[in-house]
XYZ file of C-alpha atoms in Angstrom:
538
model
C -29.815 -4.570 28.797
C -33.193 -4.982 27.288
C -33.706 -7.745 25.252
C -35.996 -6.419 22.609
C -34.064 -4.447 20.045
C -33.768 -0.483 20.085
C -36.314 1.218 17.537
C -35.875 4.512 16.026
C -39.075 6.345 17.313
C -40.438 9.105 14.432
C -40.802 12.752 16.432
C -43.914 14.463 15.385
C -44.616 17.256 13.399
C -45.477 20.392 15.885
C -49.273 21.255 15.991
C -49.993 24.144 13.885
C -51.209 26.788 15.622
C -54.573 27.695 13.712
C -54.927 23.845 12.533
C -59.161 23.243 11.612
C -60.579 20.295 13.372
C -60.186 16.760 11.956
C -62.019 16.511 8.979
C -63.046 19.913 8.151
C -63.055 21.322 4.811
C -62.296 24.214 3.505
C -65.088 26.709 2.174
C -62.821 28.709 -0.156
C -59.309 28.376 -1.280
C -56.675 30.564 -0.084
C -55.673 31.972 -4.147
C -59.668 32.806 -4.272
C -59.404 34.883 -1.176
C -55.909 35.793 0.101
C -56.299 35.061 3.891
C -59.643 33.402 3.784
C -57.686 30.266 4.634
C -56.122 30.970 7.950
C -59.868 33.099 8.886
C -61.330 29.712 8.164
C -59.383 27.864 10.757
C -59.289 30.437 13.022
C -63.202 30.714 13.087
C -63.314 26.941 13.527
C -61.077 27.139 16.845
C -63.189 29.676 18.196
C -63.818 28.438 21.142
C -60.197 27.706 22.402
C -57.925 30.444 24.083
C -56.166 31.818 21.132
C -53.300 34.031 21.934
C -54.051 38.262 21.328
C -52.581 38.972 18.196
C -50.235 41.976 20.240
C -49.661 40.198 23.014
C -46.567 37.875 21.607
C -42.843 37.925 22.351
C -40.883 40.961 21.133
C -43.831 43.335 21.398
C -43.789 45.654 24.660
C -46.625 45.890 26.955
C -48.307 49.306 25.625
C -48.492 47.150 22.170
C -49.586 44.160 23.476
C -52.865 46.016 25.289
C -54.136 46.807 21.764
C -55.765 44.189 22.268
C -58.568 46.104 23.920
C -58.341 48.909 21.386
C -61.313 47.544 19.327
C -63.205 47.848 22.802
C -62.787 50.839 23.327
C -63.710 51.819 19.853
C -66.911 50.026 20.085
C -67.867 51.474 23.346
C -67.036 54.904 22.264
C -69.294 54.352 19.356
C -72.083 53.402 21.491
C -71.823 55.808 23.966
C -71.598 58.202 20.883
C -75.088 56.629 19.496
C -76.879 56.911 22.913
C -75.479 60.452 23.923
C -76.426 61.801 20.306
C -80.018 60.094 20.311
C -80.928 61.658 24.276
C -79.876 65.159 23.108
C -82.101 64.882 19.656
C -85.082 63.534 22.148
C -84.499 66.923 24.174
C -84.302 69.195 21.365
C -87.329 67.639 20.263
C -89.767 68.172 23.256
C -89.667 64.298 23.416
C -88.187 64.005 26.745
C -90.399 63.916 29.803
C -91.001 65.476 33.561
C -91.631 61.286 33.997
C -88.619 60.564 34.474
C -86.465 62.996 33.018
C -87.642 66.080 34.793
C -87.881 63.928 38.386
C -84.519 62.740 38.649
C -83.265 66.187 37.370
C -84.541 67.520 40.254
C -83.191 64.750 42.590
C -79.676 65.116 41.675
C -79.792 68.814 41.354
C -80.559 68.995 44.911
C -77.529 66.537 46.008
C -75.716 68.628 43.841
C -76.213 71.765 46.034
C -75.758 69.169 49.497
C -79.978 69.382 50.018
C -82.399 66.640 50.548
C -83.944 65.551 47.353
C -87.056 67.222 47.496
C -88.880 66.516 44.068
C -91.894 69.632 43.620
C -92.844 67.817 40.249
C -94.276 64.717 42.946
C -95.723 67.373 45.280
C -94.895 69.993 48.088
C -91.963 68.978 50.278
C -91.763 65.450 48.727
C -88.643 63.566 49.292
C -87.814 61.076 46.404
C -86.193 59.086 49.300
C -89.825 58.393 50.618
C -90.141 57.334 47.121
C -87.918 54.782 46.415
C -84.702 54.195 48.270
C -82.176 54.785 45.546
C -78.982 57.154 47.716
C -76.670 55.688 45.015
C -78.007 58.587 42.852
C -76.000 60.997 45.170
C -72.801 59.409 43.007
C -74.014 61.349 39.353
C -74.313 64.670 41.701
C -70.823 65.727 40.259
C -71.656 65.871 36.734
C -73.892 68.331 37.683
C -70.747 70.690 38.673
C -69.661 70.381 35.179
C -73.213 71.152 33.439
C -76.394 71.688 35.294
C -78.848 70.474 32.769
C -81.098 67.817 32.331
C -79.197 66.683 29.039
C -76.759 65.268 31.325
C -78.222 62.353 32.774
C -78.508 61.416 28.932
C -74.912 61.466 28.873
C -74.459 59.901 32.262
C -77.114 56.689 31.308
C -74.745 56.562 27.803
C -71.919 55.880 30.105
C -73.211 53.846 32.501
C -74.521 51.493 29.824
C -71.302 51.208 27.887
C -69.034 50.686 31.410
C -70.898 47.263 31.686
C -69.310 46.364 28.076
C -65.632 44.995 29.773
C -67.337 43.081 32.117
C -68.885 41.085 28.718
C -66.043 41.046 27.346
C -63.915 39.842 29.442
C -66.588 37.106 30.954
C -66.688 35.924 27.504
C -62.691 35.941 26.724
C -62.117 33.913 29.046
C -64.104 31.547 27.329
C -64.094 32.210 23.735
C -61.498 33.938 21.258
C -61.339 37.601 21.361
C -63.105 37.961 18.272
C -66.116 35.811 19.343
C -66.011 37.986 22.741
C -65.676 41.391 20.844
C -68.778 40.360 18.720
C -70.583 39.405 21.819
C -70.250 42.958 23.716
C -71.137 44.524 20.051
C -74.394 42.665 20.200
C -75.174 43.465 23.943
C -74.643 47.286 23.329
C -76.972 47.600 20.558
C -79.107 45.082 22.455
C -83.402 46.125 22.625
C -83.509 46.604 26.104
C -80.902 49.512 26.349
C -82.213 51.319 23.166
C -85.735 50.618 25.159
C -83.814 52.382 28.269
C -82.744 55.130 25.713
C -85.901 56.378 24.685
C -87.039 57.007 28.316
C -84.718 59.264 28.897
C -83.568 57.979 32.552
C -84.199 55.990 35.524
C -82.170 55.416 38.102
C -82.119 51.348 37.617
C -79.456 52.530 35.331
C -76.822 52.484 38.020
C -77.669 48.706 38.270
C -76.674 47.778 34.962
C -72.751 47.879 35.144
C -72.874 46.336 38.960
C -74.968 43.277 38.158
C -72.821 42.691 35.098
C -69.429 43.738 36.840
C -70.610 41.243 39.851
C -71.455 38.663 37.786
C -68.266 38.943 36.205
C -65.880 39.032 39.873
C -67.788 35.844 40.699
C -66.970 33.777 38.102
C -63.134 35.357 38.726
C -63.519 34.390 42.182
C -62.752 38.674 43.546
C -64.104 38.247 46.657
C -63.327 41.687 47.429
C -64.206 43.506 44.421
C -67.969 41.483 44.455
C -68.673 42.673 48.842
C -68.033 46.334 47.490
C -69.837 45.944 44.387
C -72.873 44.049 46.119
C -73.097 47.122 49.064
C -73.416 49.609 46.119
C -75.825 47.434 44.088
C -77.775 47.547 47.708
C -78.217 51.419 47.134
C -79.824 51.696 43.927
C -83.243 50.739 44.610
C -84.982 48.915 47.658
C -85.595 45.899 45.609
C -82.334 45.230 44.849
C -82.110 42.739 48.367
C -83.973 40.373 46.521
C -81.403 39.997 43.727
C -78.740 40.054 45.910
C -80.449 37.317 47.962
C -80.570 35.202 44.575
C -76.311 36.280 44.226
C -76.335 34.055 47.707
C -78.495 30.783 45.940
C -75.734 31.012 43.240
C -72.787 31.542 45.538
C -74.177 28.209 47.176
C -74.473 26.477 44.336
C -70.582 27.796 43.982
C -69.801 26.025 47.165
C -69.464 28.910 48.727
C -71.629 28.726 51.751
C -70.488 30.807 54.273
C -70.458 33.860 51.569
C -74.000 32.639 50.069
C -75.452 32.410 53.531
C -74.638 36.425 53.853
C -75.603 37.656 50.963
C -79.270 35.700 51.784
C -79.540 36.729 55.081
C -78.319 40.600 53.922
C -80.376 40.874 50.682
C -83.610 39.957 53.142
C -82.122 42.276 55.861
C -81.763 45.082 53.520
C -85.098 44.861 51.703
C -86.744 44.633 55.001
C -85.078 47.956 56.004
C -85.196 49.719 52.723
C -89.305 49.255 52.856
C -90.019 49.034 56.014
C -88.075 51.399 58.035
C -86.126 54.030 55.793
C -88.625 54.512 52.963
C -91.500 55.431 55.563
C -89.541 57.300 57.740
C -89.148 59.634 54.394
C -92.427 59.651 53.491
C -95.308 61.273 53.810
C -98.020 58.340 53.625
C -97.674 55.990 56.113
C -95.593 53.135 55.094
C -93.818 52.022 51.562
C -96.567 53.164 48.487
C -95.526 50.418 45.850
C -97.542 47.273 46.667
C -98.605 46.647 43.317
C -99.589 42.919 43.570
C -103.010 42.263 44.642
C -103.070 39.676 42.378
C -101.099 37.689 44.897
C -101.633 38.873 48.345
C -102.904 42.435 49.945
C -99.628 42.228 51.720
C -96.235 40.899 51.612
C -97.043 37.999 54.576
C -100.261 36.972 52.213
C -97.988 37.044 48.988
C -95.818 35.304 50.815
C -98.529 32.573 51.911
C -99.721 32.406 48.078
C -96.377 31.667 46.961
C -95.808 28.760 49.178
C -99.453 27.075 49.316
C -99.614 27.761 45.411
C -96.417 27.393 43.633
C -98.302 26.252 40.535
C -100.392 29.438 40.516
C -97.693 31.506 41.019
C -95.422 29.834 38.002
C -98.570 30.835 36.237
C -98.255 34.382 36.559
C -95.309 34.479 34.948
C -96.725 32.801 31.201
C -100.585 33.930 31.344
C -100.259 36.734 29.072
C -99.236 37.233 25.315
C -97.745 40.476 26.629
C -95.745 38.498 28.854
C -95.046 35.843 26.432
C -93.767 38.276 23.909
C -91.183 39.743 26.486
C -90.217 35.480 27.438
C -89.975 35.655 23.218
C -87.432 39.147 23.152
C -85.508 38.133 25.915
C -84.338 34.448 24.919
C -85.610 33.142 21.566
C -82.577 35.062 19.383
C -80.548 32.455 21.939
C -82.759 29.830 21.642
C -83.357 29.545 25.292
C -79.876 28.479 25.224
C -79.591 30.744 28.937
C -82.093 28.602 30.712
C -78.783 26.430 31.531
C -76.881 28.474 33.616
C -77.269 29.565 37.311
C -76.999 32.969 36.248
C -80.198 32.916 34.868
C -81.592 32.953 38.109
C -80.958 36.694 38.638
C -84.098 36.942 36.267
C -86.579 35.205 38.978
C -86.901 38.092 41.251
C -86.668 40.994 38.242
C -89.305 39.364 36.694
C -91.340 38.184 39.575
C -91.886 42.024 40.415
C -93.076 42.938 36.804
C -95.048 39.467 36.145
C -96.610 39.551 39.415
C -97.861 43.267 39.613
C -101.077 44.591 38.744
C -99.806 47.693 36.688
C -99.726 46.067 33.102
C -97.694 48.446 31.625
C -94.667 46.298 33.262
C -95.246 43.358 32.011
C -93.823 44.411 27.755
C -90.521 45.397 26.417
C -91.270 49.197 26.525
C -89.889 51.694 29.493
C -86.748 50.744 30.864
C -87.399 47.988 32.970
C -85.512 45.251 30.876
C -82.216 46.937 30.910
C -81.295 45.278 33.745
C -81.977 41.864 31.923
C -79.656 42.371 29.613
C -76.126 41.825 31.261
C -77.924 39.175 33.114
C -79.375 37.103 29.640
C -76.341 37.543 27.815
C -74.079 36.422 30.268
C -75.742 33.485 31.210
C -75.657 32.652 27.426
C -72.293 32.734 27.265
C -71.586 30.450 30.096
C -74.078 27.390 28.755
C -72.392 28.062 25.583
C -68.810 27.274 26.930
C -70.325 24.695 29.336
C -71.820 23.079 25.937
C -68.950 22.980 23.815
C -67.206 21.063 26.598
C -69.322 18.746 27.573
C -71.148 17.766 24.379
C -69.644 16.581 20.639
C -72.209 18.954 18.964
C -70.875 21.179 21.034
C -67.513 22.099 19.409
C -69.416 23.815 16.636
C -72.839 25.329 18.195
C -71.449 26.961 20.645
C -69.311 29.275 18.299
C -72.157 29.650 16.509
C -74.498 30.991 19.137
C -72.360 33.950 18.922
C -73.592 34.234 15.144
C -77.467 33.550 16.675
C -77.421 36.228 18.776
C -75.752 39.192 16.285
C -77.098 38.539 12.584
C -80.730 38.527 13.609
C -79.952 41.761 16.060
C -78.536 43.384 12.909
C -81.814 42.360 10.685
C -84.422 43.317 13.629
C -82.018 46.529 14.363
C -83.712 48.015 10.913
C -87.186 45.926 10.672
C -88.646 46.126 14.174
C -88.822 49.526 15.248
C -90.669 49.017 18.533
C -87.720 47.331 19.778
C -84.802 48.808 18.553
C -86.079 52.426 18.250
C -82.632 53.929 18.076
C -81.485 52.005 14.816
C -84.557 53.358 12.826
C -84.031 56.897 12.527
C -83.615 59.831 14.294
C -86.409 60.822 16.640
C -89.075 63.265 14.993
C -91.987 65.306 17.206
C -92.968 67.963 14.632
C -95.660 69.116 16.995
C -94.950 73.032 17.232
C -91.462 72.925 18.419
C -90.334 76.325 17.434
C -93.550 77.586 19.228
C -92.898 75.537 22.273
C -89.067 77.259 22.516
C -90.669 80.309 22.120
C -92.935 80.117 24.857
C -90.505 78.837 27.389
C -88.652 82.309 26.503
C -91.685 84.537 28.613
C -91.356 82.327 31.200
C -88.552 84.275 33.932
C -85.777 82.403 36.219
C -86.396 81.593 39.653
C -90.323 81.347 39.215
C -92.715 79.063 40.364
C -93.808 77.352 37.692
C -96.237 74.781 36.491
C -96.131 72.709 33.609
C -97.443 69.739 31.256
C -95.126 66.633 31.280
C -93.396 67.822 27.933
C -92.372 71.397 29.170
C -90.987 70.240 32.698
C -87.593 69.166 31.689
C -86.459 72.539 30.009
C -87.407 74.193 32.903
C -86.394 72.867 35.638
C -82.872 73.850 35.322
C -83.977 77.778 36.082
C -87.148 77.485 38.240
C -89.139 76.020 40.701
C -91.530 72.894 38.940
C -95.035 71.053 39.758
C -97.701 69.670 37.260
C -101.317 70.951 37.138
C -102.559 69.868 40.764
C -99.813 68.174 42.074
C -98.766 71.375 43.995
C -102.100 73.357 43.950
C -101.498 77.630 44.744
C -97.679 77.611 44.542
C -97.295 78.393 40.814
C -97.678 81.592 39.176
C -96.854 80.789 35.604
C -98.478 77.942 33.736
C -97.127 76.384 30.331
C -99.369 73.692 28.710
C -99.257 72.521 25.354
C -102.845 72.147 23.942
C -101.707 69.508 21.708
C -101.689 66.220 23.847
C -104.616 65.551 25.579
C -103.491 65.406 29.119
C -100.973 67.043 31.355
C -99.253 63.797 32.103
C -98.121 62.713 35.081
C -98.259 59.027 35.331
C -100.234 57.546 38.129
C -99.595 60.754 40.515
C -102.638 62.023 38.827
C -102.861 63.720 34.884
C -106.120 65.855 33.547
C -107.264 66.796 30.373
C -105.251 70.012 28.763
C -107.449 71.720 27.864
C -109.852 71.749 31.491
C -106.678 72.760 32.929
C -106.591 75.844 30.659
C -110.442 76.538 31.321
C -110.223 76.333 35.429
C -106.531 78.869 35.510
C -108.692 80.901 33.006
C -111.683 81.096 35.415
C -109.804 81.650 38.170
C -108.693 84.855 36.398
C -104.936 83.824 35.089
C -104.414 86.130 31.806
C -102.809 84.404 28.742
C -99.013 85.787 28.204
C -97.905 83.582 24.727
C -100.557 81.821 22.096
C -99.271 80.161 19.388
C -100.851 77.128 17.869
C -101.349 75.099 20.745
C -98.788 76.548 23.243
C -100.195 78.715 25.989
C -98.117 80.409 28.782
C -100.156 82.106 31.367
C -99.851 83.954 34.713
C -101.543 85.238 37.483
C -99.816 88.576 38.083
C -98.189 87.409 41.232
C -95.079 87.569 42.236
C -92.886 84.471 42.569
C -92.449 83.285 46.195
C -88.901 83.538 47.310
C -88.720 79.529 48.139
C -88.963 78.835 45.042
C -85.835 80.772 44.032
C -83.934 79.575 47.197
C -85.057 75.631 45.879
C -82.126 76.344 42.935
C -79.563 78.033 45.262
């Protein structure tokens, strides 16, 4: 028997469920505006795993996956954006043979089980001697359904918005499913996908969902789902070793050694074999054509050498440039830099290393598509410092909420003030150079011809004929289209001339002019068509 005396213990109140922190105050009062109260202190526990509001006792499971309704709503809206910007870009002669009309031609040929032999490039030139990008094969089937160049629009609007559960989800299971909602709402309408938008397509856009899907099965611990996803992500370009390499570093940092150790020693494997054995043995110059980085080393050994005997030099490159600068600015300053503390950030390293360290300075900015891949990458790694912050830290409790509000009110201001970024939230894309005249003339042009073309005609014809740019393919063609309009033929770095002395030399060489209006000419030279080039669409 104890000898103290018995007390009457009181029992405590239960918690309430969307209780504010201790000491917070209310902004409004509930009779001012009827609910504001329990959004208040719902806002304030943002961080913590609040319950779905479906997904309670005595509602069945179809209810209870409402949850995800708003998802879906939001991805459907985005796709819807996207789709309906890459059709007006068509319709408006905006769309181009670089990239548009290449990768048309790519998976039009998987389409009809052929090699990918791309005419716009050159004679006989296989896009696999090119880059090494056989994931491409995987859109082929779309082409079933509609053979047209409009359709990779569709298919990059799809691909974009399938990386949206992977956000979601990485940041629900750190955050409320408001906060994680708001997240993937911001990373849709992100710069560097309306960036990826208004170049029509590249095949990097396979990349986007399997970086941020692998991301995601790592932190989930799927081994399974993350080997298949990693052997796909393999196949998109030949580059795409050196990020999976930099998956190993941050499986080892994991603890996971044995797994990190593989994916080092197969992202170097794999690179090695993409450029030095596959891409060549596709090709018809004499080894891989994209060492762009004189800057560093005339090879990869003497890259390799500058990297290690000058590390300072090298950190250099990536800072010694406003252009560069302003990208470092895009990227991370609506976060504050608040990435920079998670290991996920180093997925940027080798992305960035190839853009910062080439000599092709068109790389270096925020236009073309090369920072979609960023994206999944960036905003994930926010949203892991920000959990790791509000655990670790006092200050934490309410900034990391808040980064949520960091990253989507100034997206929604710069969505309508900064065009160059966000090109898709200003307005619907306008050419007004002769686009009646330039449908017209596409009209005397006959199926199954060999044809060649200026860089805004390829892509609506490529889904009837046989395709090359002025001198790319010199004494195939028989028709010519050019539009007088831009000054050169386009054509990127395969080569581009002046309009205009491309009219002058097919007029010399006695080519009679079919269609002239405005600046749109169609010509021919009287021949016939040679039967390869209607076999090419069969």
């Amino acid at each position: 028997m104890s000898a103290y005396p018995e007390t009457e213990t009181e029992t405590p109140p239960p918690a309430r469920r969307f209780a504010g922190r201790s000491g917070s105050r209310r902004l409004l009062p509930g009779w001012i505006l009827p609910g504001w109260s329990r959004l208040h202190r719902s806002l304030l526990n943002w961080p913590r795993f609040s319950r779905p509001l479906f997904n309670r006792p005595g509602f069945s499971r179809p209810l209870q996956r409402l949850e995800y309704l708003p998802l879906l709503i939001l991805m459907a809206a985005a796709a819807t954006l996207y789709i309906n910007w890459s059709l007006r870009r068509f319709d408006q002669f905006l769309a181009g043979s670089y990239d548009l009309g290449i990768f048309d031609q790519i998976i039009r040929q998987y389409s009809l089980f052929k090699a990918p032999i791309v005419p716009i490039k050159g004679p006989d030139f296989n896009a696999l001697g090119d880059h090494f990008h056989p994931l491409l094969v995987l859109i082929a089937p779309l082409y079933w359904i509609w053979p047209d160049p409009r359709m990779l629009g569709i298919a990059m609007a799809l691909l974009i918005v399938a990386s949206a559960p992977a956000i979601y989800l990485f940041a629900r299971k750190r955050f409320s499913g408001l906060a994680a909602l708001l997240a993937t709402a911001a990373y849709l309408l992100w710069w560097p996908f309306q960036q990826l938008v208004i170049f029509d397509f590249h095949e990097v856009t396979l990349a986007i969902p399997l970086v941020a899907w692998l991301i995601c099965c790592i932190d989930r611990g799927k081994t399974v789902w993350m080997l298949v996803l990693s052997g796909l992500l393999l196949l998109v370009r030949e580059d795409m070793g050196l990020v999976i390499g930099v998956f190993g570093v941050i499986l080892l940092i994991g603890k996971r050694y044995l797994l990190g150790l593989g994916y080092l020693l197969g992202g170097a494997v794999m690179l090695w074999l993409a450029t030095s054995v596959l891409i060549p043995a596709f090709s018809t110059q004499s080894g891989y054509g994209y060492w762009h980085y004189v800057t560093i080393g005339s090879s990869a050994g003497a890259a390799l050498l500058f990297l290690l005997g000058r590390p300072l030099d090298a950190l250099a490159e990536f800072w010694n440039s406003p252009v560069k600068q302003g990208l470092w600015a895009a990227l991370l300053l609506p976060f504050g830099w608040f990435g920079l503390a998670s290991k996920y950030v180093l997925l940027l390293l080798p992305l960035l290393a190839g853009r910062f360290f080439s000599d092709r300075a068109q790389t270096w900015g925020v236009v073309y598509h090369y920072s979609s891949i960023l994206a999944p990458i960036v905003v994930l790694a926010v949203l892991d410092t920000a959990r790791k912050v509000h655990d670790r830290f006092a200050f934490g409790k309410r900034l990391a909420p808040a980064m949520v509000y960091a990253f989507s009110v100034p997206l929604s201001i710069a969505s309508v003030s900064i065009p160059l970024l966000f090109p898709v939230s200003t307005g619907q894309p306008q050419n007004g150079i002769q686009v009646a005249a330039q449908t017209r003339a596409l009209s005397y042009v006959p199926e199954g011809a060999c044809v060649e073309a200026d860089d805004v005609s390829v892509p609506h014809l490529v889904a009837t004929n046989w395709v090359t740019m002025p001198g790319h393919a010199p004494g195939k063609a028989t028709w010519l289209v050019l539009n007088l309009a831009y000054p050169d033929t386009g054509g990127g770095d395969d080569g581009h001339f002046p309009s205009r002395q491309v009219l002058a030399a097919a007029l010399a060489e006695g080519w009679s002019v079919v269609f002239a209006e405005g600046d749109v000419r169609v010509l021919s030279n009287g021949q016939p068509s040679s039967p390869d080039c209607q076999a090419y669409l069969r």
